[in-house]
């Protein structure tokens, strides 16, 4: 353990957590896209492209970001990601602050912003998580990662509320990007001044093929699939939660059902808060047994809500609460197990695990397709059985779950 790891003082950790807050800005894309729909008269299909494109940047930039870490260091790569995020925040301000900007140019500027925000977030997720390994001991790695995800969740939850208030009070929702810009600059400057002692890596020359070759290791493969399932469930529930309610109430509009997404995020944040403490006390196996059991119960509740005539809405609320709470820590657990399994290859593993978030672009379309085929949201609920069963399968793999003893997420 290095001296930096032993002195995890506020001066060292605070810049890291400010950067985690910056990471949460990417979840604002959905709110911004809906605002653009009203401002520019876009179609629902065009708006859906804005909200889904972000997941593909994880696939494209995850491994190049790992290469960048190997060559230039983790801290330098995180600084690059924050710089890209700063650039992403500038374009919306230009688009809306200058009255002469036409609708076509405004759309182009916002698309550029979305692209940069996705790229910056992909690089940030790959590089920021392993940077924490230089600050904490292995037995606290998981809980520290979860602490970072909790800070990110605060940004994800609060940004839409701030935009809503700015839109109602000042009719300038885009001022949220000014706040983002200020926080991003603070994150960059504080991290630039932060002296983090990095471990030297002995990883071989990196290539796309060599990184994917890590999937030949059984533990790495299982963790990768686990993160795909986590990302798929997270994006799927975030997208289709309102549709469960709309499907049960004829004539209900999207605005009336929008609160279901907020309910999901509330319990997701609560789950991360609980994980900050619980994951320091529980083993990997116990952690996943608990989380997978909660996720399994949530899927049962989703199915019950769609098949029981006249089912009370409280069943849906329970399902959203359970899946938000149970799935919230699965990313951190899977990520930390993989990273601690091959600490000498942590940079490559980070890129590979973040690439697994592509599951967020895979599962939601499947949920929608099955729902259309069945003619109801029972299809979405049935699709959720697959990742839930996979988590239960992992709970039955003691060699995987006990590989590193304490949970880390």
Tab-separated table of N, CA and C in Angstrom, residues 58-59 62-63 125-126 211 220 223-228 331 334-336 338-339 346-358:
chain	number	residue	atom	x	y	z
A	58	UNK	N	-19.667	4.054	-24.868
A	58	UNK	CA	-18.946	3.160	-23.966
A	58	UNK	C	-18.274	2.052	-24.762
A	59	UNK	N	-18.955	1.553	-25.767
A	59	UNK	CA	-18.394	0.485	-26.590
A	59	UNK	C	-17.218	0.990	-27.416
A	62	UNK	N	-14.244	2.722	-24.634
A	62	UNK	CA	-13.805	2.059	-23.403
A	62	UNK	C	-12.367	1.562	-23.506
A	63	UNK	N	-12.061	0.803	-24.534
A	63	UNK	CA	-10.715	0.238	-24.668
A	63	UNK	C	-9.680	1.299	-25.030
A	125	UNK	N	-15.710	7.183	-16.873
A	125	UNK	CA	-16.075	5.957	-16.164
A	125	UNK	C	-14.945	4.938	-16.208
A	126	UNK	N	-14.224	4.892	-17.325
A	126	UNK	CA	-13.126	3.937	-17.445
A	126	UNK	C	-11.973	4.310	-16.526
A	211	UNK	N	-7.446	-6.984	-25.065
A	211	UNK	CA	-8.389	-6.649	-23.997
A	211	UNK	C	-9.574	-7.600	-24.025
A	220	UNK	N	-13.589	-12.924	-15.123
A	220	UNK	CA	-13.742	-11.683	-15.883
A	220	UNK	C	-14.980	-11.758	-16.765
A	223	UNK	N	-18.182	-11.421	-14.667
A	223	UNK	CA	-18.378	-10.042	-14.214
A	223	UNK	C	-18.815	-9.143	-15.366
A	224	UNK	N	-18.250	-9.363	-16.551
A	224	UNK	CA	-18.623	-8.576	-17.732
A	224	UNK	C	-20.106	-8.763	-18.053
A	225	UNK	N	-20.556	-10.017	-18.055
A	225	UNK	CA	-21.975	-10.286	-18.323
A	225	UNK	C	-22.840	-9.686	-17.217
A	226	UNK	N	-22.345	-9.743	-15.979
A	226	UNK	CA	-23.088	-9.154	-14.869
A	226	UNK	C	-23.300	-7.660	-15.047
A	227	UNK	N	-22.271	-6.958	-15.529
A	227	UNK	CA	-22.408	-5.522	-15.756
A	227	UNK	C	-23.326	-5.256	-16.937
A	228	UNK	N	-23.304	-6.114	-17.951
A	228	UNK	CA	-24.262	-5.975	-19.051
A	228	UNK	C	-25.694	-6.095	-18.526
A	331	UNK	N	-23.239	-3.032	-10.119
A	331	UNK	CA	-22.109	-2.561	-10.922
A	331	UNK	C	-20.835	-2.529	-10.090
A	334	UNK	N	-19.565	-6.151	-9.214
A	334	UNK	CA	-18.964	-6.834	-10.362
A	334	UNK	C	-17.643	-6.187	-10.761
A	335	UNK	N	-17.630	-4.868	-10.776
A	335	UNK	CA	-16.431	-4.140	-11.196
A	335	UNK	C	-15.267	-4.420	-10.249
A	336	UNK	N	-15.535	-4.382	-8.961
A	336	UNK	CA	-14.462	-4.566	-7.993
A	336	UNK	C	-13.951	-6.001	-7.978
A	338	UNK	N	-13.792	-8.017	-10.520
A	338	UNK	CA	-12.938	-8.155	-11.701
A	338	UNK	C	-11.611	-7.435	-11.503
A	339	UNK	N	-11.657	-6.210	-10.968
A	339	UNK	CA	-10.432	-5.445	-10.793
A	339	UNK	C	-9.488	-6.061	-9.786
A	346	UNK	N	-5.567	-3.853	-14.281
A	346	UNK	CA	-6.759	-3.110	-13.884
A	346	UNK	C	-7.190	-2.076	-14.921
A	347	UNK	N	-6.232	-1.462	-15.612
A	347	UNK	CA	-6.609	-0.474	-16.622
A	347	UNK	C	-7.421	-1.114	-17.740
A	348	UNK	N	-6.938	-2.257	-18.251
A	348	UNK	CA	-7.663	-2.940	-19.325
A	348	UNK	C	-9.010	-3.462	-18.833
A	349	UNK	N	-9.010	-3.991	-17.611
A	349	UNK	CA	-10.256	-4.525	-17.059
A	349	UNK	C	-11.284	-3.412	-16.887
A	350	UNK	N	-10.822	-2.231	-16.492
A	350	UNK	CA	-11.742	-1.109	-16.348
A	350	UNK	C	-12.430	-0.802	-17.672
A	351	UNK	N	-11.642	-0.736	-18.751
A	351	UNK	CA	-12.237	-0.487	-20.063
A	351	UNK	C	-13.210	-1.569	-20.469
A	352	UNK	N	-12.844	-2.814	-20.185
A	352	UNK	CA	-13.699	-3.937	-20.557
A	352	UNK	C	-15.008	-3.913	-19.778
A	353	UNK	N	-14.927	-3.648	-18.476
A	353	UNK	CA	-16.139	-3.630	-17.662
A	353	UNK	C	-17.066	-2.474	-18.053
A	354	UNK	N	-16.489	-1.306	-18.329
A	354	UNK	CA	-17.316	-0.176	-18.751
A	354	UNK	C	-17.950	-0.464	-20.102
A	355	UNK	N	-17.244	-1.188	-20.956
A	355	UNK	CA	-17.826	-1.585	-22.236
A	355	UNK	C	-19.088	-2.414	-22.006
A	356	UNK	N	-19.135	-3.131	-20.888
A	356	UNK	CA	-20.300	-3.951	-20.576
A	356	UNK	C	-21.574	-3.150	-20.396
A	357	UNK	N	-21.451	-1.843	-20.161
A	357	UNK	CA	-22.648	-1.008	-20.031
A	357	UNK	C	-23.409	-0.886	-21.341
A	358	UNK	N	-22.844	-1.439	-22.418
A	358	UNK	CA	-23.570	-1.490	-23.685
A	358	UNK	C	-24.878	-2.260	-23.513
